[in-house]
């Protein structure tokens, strides 16, 4: 018999004794009967609500913030060129989440070179969600113990939520006659591209140059020779894609800029007069999204963070990516007239997998003493 059952038995006995002793036809009996019944009711209520050991096991555990409709703040850390897309998508997500969960979500946002952002997260920038320029950067955060392994399998398309290709931006009228990658190695051509040591976008630029030789039948010796000639034409290495764009567009340096196709399209949408070429031998610039497990568990924001990541794959969010110049990850959307009219068709599209994956790529090309460092040693600035 439980602790609460013993007094219940006693109270029941008292009530029964009182009822038998007093009759309803006397005022004294009526009052006594009433008091006995009230006492029994209190006892029953106490017994039904007092045994917390059973009731707590049956009640589902709710998210504390959701249960109280407490406002939630997410920290999004991303690479520089996604800023416009996220600024268009986030208000739509906030509105939808409020409608579905009656909870207000606010965002702290940080944008910069993908490599720099990766190091900042590893060093203590408490991102709930990271949207980086390349999967290799996300893997570094995973290896630091902040993201659980298998993150790319938690969402569609192996974690890739946005993608683009490389474009060659020229001066008005294209006075240097830039038509393809090979033109970047010509004498007298000054190229602006960011530093692959700090910028994920610059890594893509390097790989696009390298792969343009491999995809057209050249070997690694030819690729090394070509890329070395190109980097001899690079007068400055800005830290990220945004700074590279400013160097070219605002400071007037260089004859040609390697940039994301989406950045060029966005500039045109803002009314800027931008001339560019998209080489038909190109590389798929794939950008992953991931929840930073250690941080969301610390902040209690996992539900909202996972909801935001899921929302980025929705047709509404993907349409916003397309509007702002990103090529869609959804193949159904990719076949629509809106997309095929917007983006030039490519002859050959290389991938990271073609080059052995990011582990092999970073070790071969971008690690200390790798191909990029050797090429840099042969260039003079």
mmCIF file of C-alpha atoms in Angstrom:
data_model
loop_
_atom_site.group_PDB
_atom_site.id
_atom_site.type_symbol
_atom_site.label_atom_id
_atom_site.label_comp_id
_atom_site.label_asym_id
_atom_site.label_seq_id
_atom_site.Cartn_x
_atom_site.Cartn_y
_atom_site.Cartn_z
ATOM 1 C CA UNK A 1 0.000 0.000 0.000
ATOM 2 C CA UNK A 2 1.427 3.414 -0.991
ATOM 3 C CA UNK A 3 1.975 6.390 1.270
ATOM 4 C CA UNK A 4 -1.130 8.104 -0.123
ATOM 5 C CA UNK A 5 -3.339 4.999 -0.001
ATOM 6 C CA UNK A 6 -3.078 4.601 3.801
ATOM 7 C CA UNK A 7 -4.722 7.956 4.746
ATOM 8 C CA UNK A 8 -7.338 7.370 2.077
ATOM 9 C CA UNK A 9 -8.454 4.137 3.748
ATOM 10 C CA UNK A 10 -8.619 5.893 7.111
ATOM 11 C CA UNK A 11 -10.655 8.791 5.747
ATOM 12 C CA UNK A 12 -13.035 6.427 3.973
ATOM 13 C CA UNK A 13 -13.643 4.624 7.262
ATOM 14 C CA UNK A 14 -14.318 7.888 9.105
ATOM 15 C CA UNK A 15 -16.771 8.980 6.444
ATOM 16 C CA UNK A 16 -18.658 5.678 6.493
ATOM 17 C CA UNK A 17 -18.872 5.768 10.309
ATOM 18 C CA UNK A 18 -20.203 9.334 10.265
ATOM 19 C CA UNK A 19 -22.812 8.494 7.655
ATOM 20 C CA UNK A 20 -24.078 5.523 9.622
ATOM 21 C CA UNK A 21 -24.142 7.445 12.901
ATOM 22 C CA UNK A 22 -26.008 10.551 11.777
ATOM 23 C CA UNK A 23 -29.249 10.699 9.872
ATOM 24 C CA UNK A 24 -30.143 13.207 7.153
ATOM 25 C CA UNK A 25 -33.346 14.309 8.965
ATOM 26 C CA UNK A 26 -31.412 16.211 11.617
ATOM 27 C CA UNK A 27 -29.493 19.393 11.033
ATOM 28 C CA UNK A 28 -26.614 18.067 13.058
ATOM 29 C CA UNK A 29 -26.534 14.912 10.948
ATOM 30 C CA UNK A 30 -26.706 16.847 7.708
ATOM 31 C CA UNK A 31 -23.792 19.088 8.716
ATOM 32 C CA UNK A 32 -21.718 16.132 9.841
ATOM 33 C CA UNK A 33 -22.481 14.250 6.625
ATOM 34 C CA UNK A 34 -21.547 17.300 4.563
ATOM 35 C CA UNK A 35 -18.235 17.690 6.374
ATOM 36 C CA UNK A 36 -17.430 14.026 5.957
ATOM 37 C CA UNK A 37 -18.152 14.152 2.239
ATOM 38 C CA UNK A 38 -15.990 17.250 1.811
ATOM 39 C CA UNK A 39 -13.158 15.595 3.707
ATOM 40 C CA UNK A 40 -13.391 12.546 1.494
ATOM 41 C CA UNK A 41 -13.374 14.688 -1.681
ATOM 42 C CA UNK A 42 -10.206 16.488 -0.571
ATOM 43 C CA UNK A 43 -8.561 13.166 0.149
ATOM 44 C CA UNK A 44 -9.476 11.761 -3.252
ATOM 45 C CA UNK A 45 -8.175 14.870 -5.028
ATOM 46 C CA UNK A 46 -4.915 14.715 -3.122
ATOM 47 C CA UNK A 47 -4.462 11.070 -3.974
ATOM 48 C CA UNK A 48 -5.215 11.509 -7.642
ATOM 49 C CA UNK A 49 -2.753 14.432 -8.062
ATOM 50 C CA UNK A 50 -0.142 13.714 -5.462
ATOM 51 C CA UNK A 51 1.576 10.587 -6.815
ATOM 52 C CA UNK A 52 4.098 12.357 -9.095
ATOM 53 C CA UNK A 53 6.161 9.244 -9.674
ATOM 54 C CA UNK A 54 3.504 7.814 -11.993
ATOM 55 C CA UNK A 55 2.158 10.965 -13.667
ATOM 56 C CA UNK A 56 5.587 12.293 -14.717
ATOM 57 C CA UNK A 57 6.419 9.082 -16.537
ATOM 58 C CA UNK A 58 3.276 9.365 -18.634
ATOM 59 C CA UNK A 59 3.655 13.039 -19.602
ATOM 60 C CA UNK A 60 5.772 13.701 -22.725
ATOM 61 C CA UNK A 61 8.868 15.849 -22.289
ATOM 62 C CA UNK A 62 8.338 19.050 -24.264
ATOM 63 C CA UNK A 63 10.898 21.500 -25.532
ATOM 64 C CA UNK A 64 11.097 24.096 -22.718
ATOM 65 C CA UNK A 65 11.170 27.058 -25.096
ATOM 66 C CA UNK A 66 8.300 25.714 -27.217
ATOM 67 C CA UNK A 67 6.220 24.881 -24.133
ATOM 68 C CA UNK A 68 6.431 28.448 -22.862
ATOM 69 C CA UNK A 69 6.532 30.048 -26.303
ATOM 70 C CA UNK A 70 9.819 31.578 -25.241
ATOM 71 C CA UNK A 71 11.648 33.543 -27.926
ATOM 72 C CA UNK A 72 14.647 31.729 -29.434
ATOM 73 C CA UNK A 73 17.797 33.134 -30.978
ATOM 74 C CA UNK A 74 19.813 31.221 -33.580
ATOM 75 C CA UNK A 75 23.362 32.061 -34.590
ATOM 76 C CA UNK A 76 23.994 31.479 -38.289
ATOM 77 C CA UNK A 77 27.593 31.501 -39.509
ATOM 78 C CA UNK A 78 28.009 31.515 -43.269
ATOM 79 C CA UNK A 79 30.389 32.410 -46.064
ATOM 80 C CA UNK A 80 30.301 35.906 -47.485
ATOM 81 C CA UNK A 81 28.304 35.538 -50.677
ATOM 82 C CA UNK A 82 25.229 33.916 -49.089
ATOM 83 C CA UNK A 83 24.271 37.046 -47.160
ATOM 84 C CA UNK A 84 21.678 38.340 -49.624
ATOM 85 C CA UNK A 85 20.014 34.937 -49.922
ATOM 86 C CA UNK A 86 19.732 34.440 -46.178
ATOM 87 C CA UNK A 87 18.418 37.949 -45.669
ATOM 88 C CA UNK A 88 15.589 37.068 -48.075
ATOM 89 C CA UNK A 89 14.923 33.586 -46.657
ATOM 90 C CA UNK A 90 15.154 34.194 -42.893
ATOM 91 C CA UNK A 91 12.038 36.433 -42.607
ATOM 92 C CA UNK A 92 10.002 33.767 -44.424
ATOM 93 C CA UNK A 93 11.224 31.079 -42.031
ATOM 94 C CA UNK A 94 10.556 33.275 -38.982
ATOM 95 C CA UNK A 95 6.991 33.906 -40.178
ATOM 96 C CA UNK A 96 6.364 30.205 -40.867
ATOM 97 C CA UNK A 97 7.844 29.084 -37.528
ATOM 98 C CA UNK A 98 5.738 31.635 -35.658
ATOM 99 C CA UNK A 99 2.625 30.373 -37.434
ATOM 100 C CA UNK A 100 3.372 26.697 -36.764
ATOM 101 C CA UNK A 101 4.882 26.936 -33.251
ATOM 102 C CA UNK A 102 3.718 30.305 -31.858
ATOM 103 C CA UNK A 103 7.361 31.033 -31.119
ATOM 104 C CA UNK A 104 9.463 34.000 -32.232
ATOM 105 C CA UNK A 105 12.890 33.241 -33.682
ATOM 106 C CA UNK A 106 15.575 35.881 -34.086
ATOM 107 C CA UNK A 107 18.917 35.449 -35.826
ATOM 108 C CA UNK A 108 22.468 36.539 -35.184
ATOM 109 C CA UNK A 109 24.335 36.354 -38.482
ATOM 110 C CA UNK A 110 28.038 36.282 -39.296
ATOM 111 C CA UNK A 111 29.480 36.345 -42.824
ATOM 112 C CA UNK A 112 33.056 36.099 -44.059
ATOM 113 C CA UNK A 113 35.545 33.887 -45.845
ATOM 114 C CA UNK A 114 34.605 30.243 -45.398
ATOM 115 C CA UNK A 115 38.025 29.261 -44.077
ATOM 116 C CA UNK A 116 38.052 32.134 -41.610
ATOM 117 C CA UNK A 117 34.504 31.370 -40.477
ATOM 118 C CA UNK A 118 35.434 27.738 -39.945
ATOM 119 C CA UNK A 119 38.343 28.652 -37.711
ATOM 120 C CA UNK A 120 36.168 31.116 -35.786
ATOM 121 C CA UNK A 121 33.613 28.397 -34.997
ATOM 122 C CA UNK A 122 36.338 25.974 -33.926
ATOM 123 C CA UNK A 123 37.880 28.706 -31.762
ATOM 124 C CA UNK A 124 34.634 29.479 -29.961
ATOM 125 C CA UNK A 125 32.132 31.333 -32.164
ATOM 126 C CA UNK A 126 29.009 29.501 -30.960
ATOM 127 C CA UNK A 127 27.201 28.923 -34.247
ATOM 128 C CA UNK A 128 23.977 26.928 -34.149
ATOM 129 C CA UNK A 129 24.025 26.469 -37.937
ATOM 130 C CA UNK A 130 26.918 26.720 -40.405
ATOM 131 C CA UNK A 131 26.475 27.258 -44.144
ATOM 132 C CA UNK A 132 29.950 27.098 -45.628
ATOM 133 C CA UNK A 133 31.519 27.253 -49.065
ATOM 134 C CA UNK A 134 32.707 23.666 -49.079
ATOM 135 C CA UNK A 135 32.168 20.384 -47.254
ATOM 136 C CA UNK A 136 35.837 20.254 -46.290
ATOM 137 C CA UNK A 137 35.315 23.200 -43.946
ATOM 138 C CA UNK A 138 32.319 21.532 -42.298
ATOM 139 C CA UNK A 139 34.399 18.386 -41.843
ATOM 140 C CA UNK A 140 37.021 20.413 -39.961
ATOM 141 C CA UNK A 141 34.340 21.500 -37.488
ATOM 142 C CA UNK A 142 33.258 17.878 -37.190
ATOM 143 C CA UNK A 143 36.840 16.808 -36.433
ATOM 144 C CA UNK A 144 36.977 19.486 -33.733
ATOM 145 C CA UNK A 145 34.160 17.635 -31.969
ATOM 146 C CA UNK A 146 31.402 20.194 -32.558
ATOM 147 C CA UNK A 147 29.409 18.376 -35.242
ATOM 148 C CA UNK A 148 28.450 14.712 -35.050
ATOM 149 C CA UNK A 149 29.701 12.433 -37.811
ATOM 150 C CA UNK A 150 27.184 11.638 -40.533
ATOM 151 C CA UNK A 151 25.861 15.219 -40.619
ATOM 152 C CA UNK A 152 25.636 15.124 -44.411
ATOM 153 C CA UNK A 153 23.170 12.211 -44.234
ATOM 154 C CA UNK A 154 20.752 14.081 -41.956
ATOM 155 C CA UNK A 155 19.428 16.246 -44.797
ATOM 156 C CA UNK A 156 18.856 15.854 -48.558
ATOM 157 C CA UNK A 157 21.538 15.986 -51.249
ATOM 158 C CA UNK A 158 24.400 15.005 -48.917
ATOM 159 C CA UNK A 159 24.044 18.263 -47.040
ATOM 160 C CA UNK A 160 24.458 20.506 -50.112
ATOM 161 C CA UNK A 161 21.850 23.266 -49.890
ATOM 162 C CA UNK A 162 23.123 25.788 -52.468
ATOM 163 C CA UNK A 163 25.404 25.662 -55.478
ATOM 164 C CA UNK A 164 26.883 27.801 -58.206
ATOM 165 C CA UNK A 165 29.625 27.793 -60.843
ATOM 166 C CA UNK A 166 32.598 30.046 -61.568
ATOM 167 C CA UNK A 167 32.255 33.158 -63.708
ATOM 168 C CA UNK A 168 34.840 35.490 -65.261
ATOM 169 C CA UNK A 169 33.930 39.136 -64.740
ATOM 170 C CA UNK A 170 35.530 41.564 -67.198
ATOM 171 C CA UNK A 171 35.848 45.293 -67.621
ATOM 172 C CA UNK A 172 33.265 47.072 -69.774
ATOM 173 C CA UNK A 173 33.582 45.983 -73.386
ATOM 174 C CA UNK A 174 35.924 43.145 -72.362
ATOM 175 C CA UNK A 175 39.044 44.942 -73.679
ATOM 176 C CA UNK A 176 41.310 41.961 -72.933
ATOM 177 C CA UNK A 177 39.102 39.614 -74.935
ATOM 178 C CA UNK A 178 38.516 37.140 -72.095
ATOM 179 C CA UNK A 179 36.461 34.191 -73.326
ATOM 180 C CA UNK A 180 37.733 31.179 -71.390
ATOM 181 C CA UNK A 181 40.110 29.962 -68.701
ATOM 182 C CA UNK A 182 43.076 29.862 -71.057
ATOM 183 C CA UNK A 183 42.882 33.620 -71.555
ATOM 184 C CA UNK A 184 43.790 34.176 -67.909
ATOM 185 C CA UNK A 185 47.337 32.973 -68.523
ATOM 186 C CA UNK A 186 48.046 35.547 -71.255
ATOM 187 C CA UNK A 187 50.701 38.191 -70.768
ATOM 188 C CA UNK A 188 49.297 41.531 -69.688
ATOM 189 C CA UNK A 189 46.150 40.110 -68.062
ATOM 190 C CA UNK A 190 45.737 40.962 -64.386
ATOM 191 C CA UNK A 191 43.481 38.561 -62.505
ATOM 192 C CA UNK A 192 41.781 39.151 -59.142
ATOM 193 C CA UNK A 193 40.956 36.090 -57.031
ATOM 194 C CA UNK A 194 40.904 35.539 -53.277
ATOM 195 C CA UNK A 195 43.385 33.564 -51.191
ATOM 196 C CA UNK A 196 42.549 29.836 -50.936
ATOM 197 C CA UNK A 197 44.270 29.756 -47.560
ATOM 198 C CA UNK A 198 41.434 31.869 -46.101
ATOM 199 C CA UNK A 199 38.591 31.660 -48.605
ATOM 200 C CA UNK A 200 36.503 28.668 -49.623
ATOM 201 C CA UNK A 201 35.484 30.532 -52.752
ATOM 202 C CA UNK A 202 39.145 30.900 -53.714
ATOM 203 C CA UNK A 203 39.617 27.150 -53.357
ATOM 204 C CA UNK A 204 36.831 26.676 -55.876
ATOM 205 C CA UNK A 205 38.529 29.170 -58.205
ATOM 206 C CA UNK A 206 41.796 27.264 -57.996
ATOM 207 C CA UNK A 207 40.067 23.941 -58.642
ATOM 208 C CA UNK A 208 38.150 25.392 -61.599
ATOM 209 C CA UNK A 209 41.452 26.486 -63.163
ATOM 210 C CA UNK A 210 43.077 23.115 -62.494
ATOM 211 C CA UNK A 211 40.098 21.083 -63.661
ATOM 212 C CA UNK A 212 39.769 23.104 -66.872
ATOM 213 C CA UNK A 213 43.023 21.469 -68.007
ATOM 214 C CA UNK A 214 42.222 17.981 -66.733
ATOM 215 C CA UNK A 215 38.726 17.969 -68.262
ATOM 216 C CA UNK A 216 40.128 18.927 -71.677
ATOM 217 C CA UNK A 217 42.682 16.126 -71.820
ATOM 218 C CA UNK A 218 45.672 17.635 -70.027
ATOM 219 C CA UNK A 219 47.671 15.863 -67.325
ATOM 220 C CA UNK A 220 48.769 17.173 -63.919
ATOM 221 C CA UNK A 221 52.026 18.577 -65.295
ATOM 222 C CA UNK A 222 50.061 20.645 -67.822
ATOM 223 C CA UNK A 223 47.618 21.703 -65.121
ATOM 224 C CA UNK A 224 50.445 22.825 -62.822
ATOM 225 C CA UNK A 225 52.099 24.779 -65.633
ATOM 226 C CA UNK A 226 48.858 26.515 -66.570
ATOM 227 C CA UNK A 227 47.783 27.406 -63.033
ATOM 228 C CA UNK A 228 51.262 28.756 -62.271
ATOM 229 C CA UNK A 229 51.053 31.093 -65.279
ATOM 230 C CA UNK A 230 47.651 32.281 -64.120
ATOM 231 C CA UNK A 231 48.789 33.057 -60.554
ATOM 232 C CA UNK A 232 51.734 35.012 -61.908
ATOM 233 C CA UNK A 233 49.050 37.329 -63.268
ATOM 234 C CA UNK A 234 47.466 37.775 -59.812
ATOM 235 C CA UNK A 235 48.695 41.038 -58.232
ATOM 236 C CA UNK A 236 46.903 40.651 -54.883
ATOM 237 C CA UNK A 237 45.163 37.891 -52.909
ATOM 238 C CA UNK A 238 42.216 39.287 -50.913
ATOM 239 C CA UNK A 239 41.073 37.264 -47.893
ATOM 240 C CA UNK A 240 37.606 36.326 -49.212
ATOM 241 C CA UNK A 241 35.298 36.541 -52.217
ATOM 242 C CA UNK A 242 33.590 39.700 -50.970
ATOM 243 C CA UNK A 243 36.895 41.531 -50.560
ATOM 244 C CA UNK A 244 38.043 40.290 -53.977
ATOM 245 C CA UNK A 245 34.915 41.755 -55.547
ATOM 246 C CA UNK A 246 35.507 45.091 -53.805
ATOM 247 C CA UNK A 247 39.133 45.095 -54.973
ATOM 248 C CA UNK A 248 38.004 44.667 -58.570
ATOM 249 C CA UNK A 249 34.819 46.732 -58.632
ATOM 250 C CA UNK A 250 35.444 49.526 -56.122
ATOM 251 C CA UNK A 251 39.215 49.877 -56.215
ATOM 252 C CA UNK A 252 39.470 49.284 -59.948
ATOM 253 C CA UNK A 253 42.273 46.736 -59.775
ATOM 254 C CA UNK A 254 42.667 43.962 -62.342
ATOM 255 C CA UNK A 255 41.300 43.151 -65.778
ATOM 256 C CA UNK A 256 39.235 40.135 -64.791
ATOM 257 C CA UNK A 257 37.758 38.703 -61.600
ATOM 258 C CA UNK A 258 36.900 35.065 -60.871
ATOM 259 C CA UNK A 259 33.687 35.110 -58.926
ATOM 260 C CA UNK A 260 30.613 33.039 -58.166
ATOM 261 C CA UNK A 261 28.011 33.203 -60.906
ATOM 262 C CA UNK A 262 25.381 34.047 -58.268
ATOM 263 C CA UNK A 263 27.357 37.096 -57.136
ATOM 264 C CA UNK A 264 27.436 38.449 -60.670
ATOM 265 C CA UNK A 265 23.723 37.895 -61.166
ATOM 266 C CA UNK A 266 22.983 39.607 -57.849
ATOM 267 C CA UNK A 267 25.096 42.613 -58.850
ATOM 268 C CA UNK A 268 23.137 42.926 -62.084
ATOM 269 C CA UNK A 269 19.876 42.746 -60.162
ATOM 270 C CA UNK A 270 21.073 45.672 -58.068
ATOM 271 C CA UNK A 271 21.491 47.713 -61.232
ATOM 272 C CA UNK A 272 25.240 47.364 -61.611
ATOM 273 C CA UNK A 273 26.600 47.057 -65.134
ATOM 274 C CA UNK A 274 28.537 43.815 -65.026
ATOM 275 C CA UNK A 275 29.925 41.920 -68.008
ATOM 276 C CA UNK A 276 30.915 38.320 -67.515
ATOM 277 C CA UNK A 277 31.577 34.978 -69.157
ATOM 278 C CA UNK A 278 30.645 31.554 -67.766
ATOM 279 C CA UNK A 279 33.149 29.033 -69.198
ATOM 280 C CA UNK A 280 31.350 25.958 -70.491
ATOM 281 C CA UNK A 281 33.978 23.753 -68.826
ATOM 282 C CA UNK A 282 33.322 24.499 -65.192
ATOM 283 C CA UNK A 283 33.123 23.083 -61.672
ATOM 284 C CA UNK A 284 30.075 22.585 -59.468
ATOM 285 C CA UNK A 285 30.531 24.853 -56.446
ATOM 286 C CA UNK A 286 28.608 22.945 -53.766
ATOM 287 C CA UNK A 287 27.819 24.592 -50.411
ATOM 288 C CA UNK A 288 26.821 22.446 -47.396
ATOM 289 C CA UNK A 289 24.586 23.226 -44.423
ATOM 290 C CA UNK A 290 24.928 21.654 -40.972
ATOM 291 C CA UNK A 291 23.648 21.955 -37.415
ATOM 292 C CA UNK A 292 26.467 22.437 -34.889
ATOM 293 C CA UNK A 293 25.404 19.717 -32.467
ATOM 294 C CA UNK A 294 27.453 20.714 -29.451
ATOM 295 C CA UNK A 295 26.235 24.300 -29.566
ATOM 296 C CA UNK A 296 22.524 23.641 -30.171
ATOM 297 C CA UNK A 297 22.488 21.192 -27.276
ATOM 298 C CA UNK A 298 24.168 23.786 -25.089
ATOM 299 C CA UNK A 299 21.752 26.529 -26.169
ATOM 300 C CA UNK A 300 18.619 24.362 -26.235
ATOM 301 C CA UNK A 301 18.005 25.351 -29.863
ATOM 302 C CA UNK A 302 18.174 22.007 -31.662
ATOM 303 C CA UNK A 303 14.512 21.914 -32.679
ATOM 304 C CA UNK A 304 14.581 25.380 -34.231
ATOM 305 C CA UNK A 305 18.010 24.892 -35.833
ATOM 306 C CA UNK A 306 16.941 21.639 -37.477
ATOM 307 C CA UNK A 307 13.706 23.311 -38.564
ATOM 308 C CA UNK A 308 15.651 26.117 -40.228
ATOM 309 C CA UNK A 309 17.969 23.707 -42.055
ATOM 310 C CA UNK A 310 14.969 21.712 -43.264
ATOM 311 C CA UNK A 311 13.285 24.908 -44.434
ATOM 312 C CA UNK A 312 16.284 25.812 -46.621
ATOM 313 C CA UNK A 313 15.465 22.776 -48.788
ATOM 314 C CA UNK A 314 11.825 23.784 -49.196
ATOM 315 C CA UNK A 315 10.583 25.014 -52.587
ATOM 316 C CA UNK A 316 10.047 28.485 -51.090
ATOM 317 C CA UNK A 317 13.660 28.788 -49.912
ATOM 318 C CA UNK A 318 15.148 27.224 -53.019
ATOM 319 C CA UNK A 319 13.205 29.688 -55.151
ATOM 320 C CA UNK A 320 14.861 32.501 -53.200
ATOM 321 C CA UNK A 321 18.284 30.981 -53.844
ATOM 322 C CA UNK A 322 17.455 30.848 -57.560
ATOM 323 C CA UNK A 323 16.196 34.452 -57.600
ATOM 324 C CA UNK A 324 19.532 35.541 -56.174
ATOM 325 C CA UNK A 325 21.602 33.610 -58.690
ATOM 326 C CA UNK A 326 22.276 30.231 -57.073
ATOM 327 C CA UNK A 327 21.643 27.154 -59.162
ATOM 328 C CA UNK A 328 19.019 24.940 -57.487
ATOM 329 C CA UNK A 329 19.885 21.665 -55.770
ATOM 330 C CA UNK A 330 16.393 20.372 -56.592
ATOM 331 C CA UNK A 331 16.564 18.701 -60.007
ATOM 332 C CA UNK A 332 12.853 19.248 -60.634
ATOM 333 C CA UNK A 333 13.308 22.972 -60.141
ATOM 334 C CA UNK A 334 16.465 22.862 -62.265
ATOM 335 C CA UNK A 335 14.421 21.754 -65.273
ATOM 336 C CA UNK A 336 11.935 24.617 -65.120
ATOM 337 C CA UNK A 337 11.979 27.322 -67.766
ATOM 338 C CA UNK A 338 12.796 29.961 -65.161
ATOM 339 C CA UNK A 339 16.061 28.175 -64.368
ATOM 340 C CA UNK A 340 17.066 27.122 -67.872
ATOM 341 C CA UNK A 341 16.509 30.680 -69.123
ATOM 342 C CA UNK A 342 18.466 32.173 -66.238
ATOM 343 C CA UNK A 343 21.642 30.076 -66.336
ATOM 344 C CA UNK A 344 23.918 29.295 -69.316
ATOM 345 C CA UNK A 345 24.115 25.627 -70.240
ATOM 346 C CA UNK A 346 27.464 23.980 -69.481
ATOM 347 C CA UNK A 347 29.368 21.513 -71.627
ATOM 348 C CA UNK A 348 31.370 19.845 -68.851
ATOM 349 C CA UNK A 349 30.805 20.189 -65.120
ATOM 350 C CA UNK A 350 33.458 18.809 -62.800
ATOM 351 C CA UNK A 351 32.888 17.865 -59.168
ATOM 352 C CA UNK A 352 34.910 17.498 -55.985
ATOM 353 C CA UNK A 353 34.427 13.744 -56.267
ATOM 354 C CA UNK A 354 36.288 13.816 -59.589
ATOM 355 C CA UNK A 355 39.309 15.163 -57.708
ATOM 356 C CA UNK A 356 39.177 12.627 -54.893
ATOM 357 C CA UNK A 357 37.054 14.455 -52.307
ATOM 358 C CA UNK A 358 37.946 17.276 -49.941
ATOM 359 C CA UNK A 359 40.269 15.248 -47.754
ATOM 360 C CA UNK A 360 42.513 14.439 -50.694
ATOM 361 C CA UNK A 361 42.094 17.911 -52.224
ATOM 362 C CA UNK A 362 43.112 19.810 -49.093
ATOM 363 C CA UNK A 363 46.117 17.576 -48.521
ATOM 364 C CA UNK A 364 47.290 17.792 -52.123
ATOM 365 C CA UNK A 365 46.556 21.404 -53.012
ATOM 366 C CA UNK A 366 46.065 23.594 -49.936
ATOM 367 C CA UNK A 367 47.990 22.089 -47.020
ATOM 368 C CA UNK A 368 51.289 23.698 -46.078
ATOM 369 C CA UNK A 369 53.811 22.698 -48.730
ATOM 370 C CA UNK A 370 51.054 21.615 -51.132
ATOM 371 C CA UNK A 371 50.576 22.488 -54.792
ATOM 372 C CA UNK A 372 49.294 26.003 -54.086
ATOM 373 C CA UNK A 373 52.287 26.876 -51.893
ATOM 374 C CA UNK A 374 54.668 25.563 -54.535
ATOM 375 C CA UNK A 375 52.963 27.651 -57.185
ATOM 376 C CA UNK A 376 53.071 30.700 -54.937
ATOM 377 C CA UNK A 377 56.815 30.234 -54.494
ATOM 378 C CA UNK A 378 57.209 30.656 -58.251
ATOM 379 C CA UNK A 379 55.194 33.855 -58.493
ATOM 380 C CA UNK A 380 56.352 37.385 -57.761
ATOM 381 C CA UNK A 381 54.142 40.161 -56.383
#
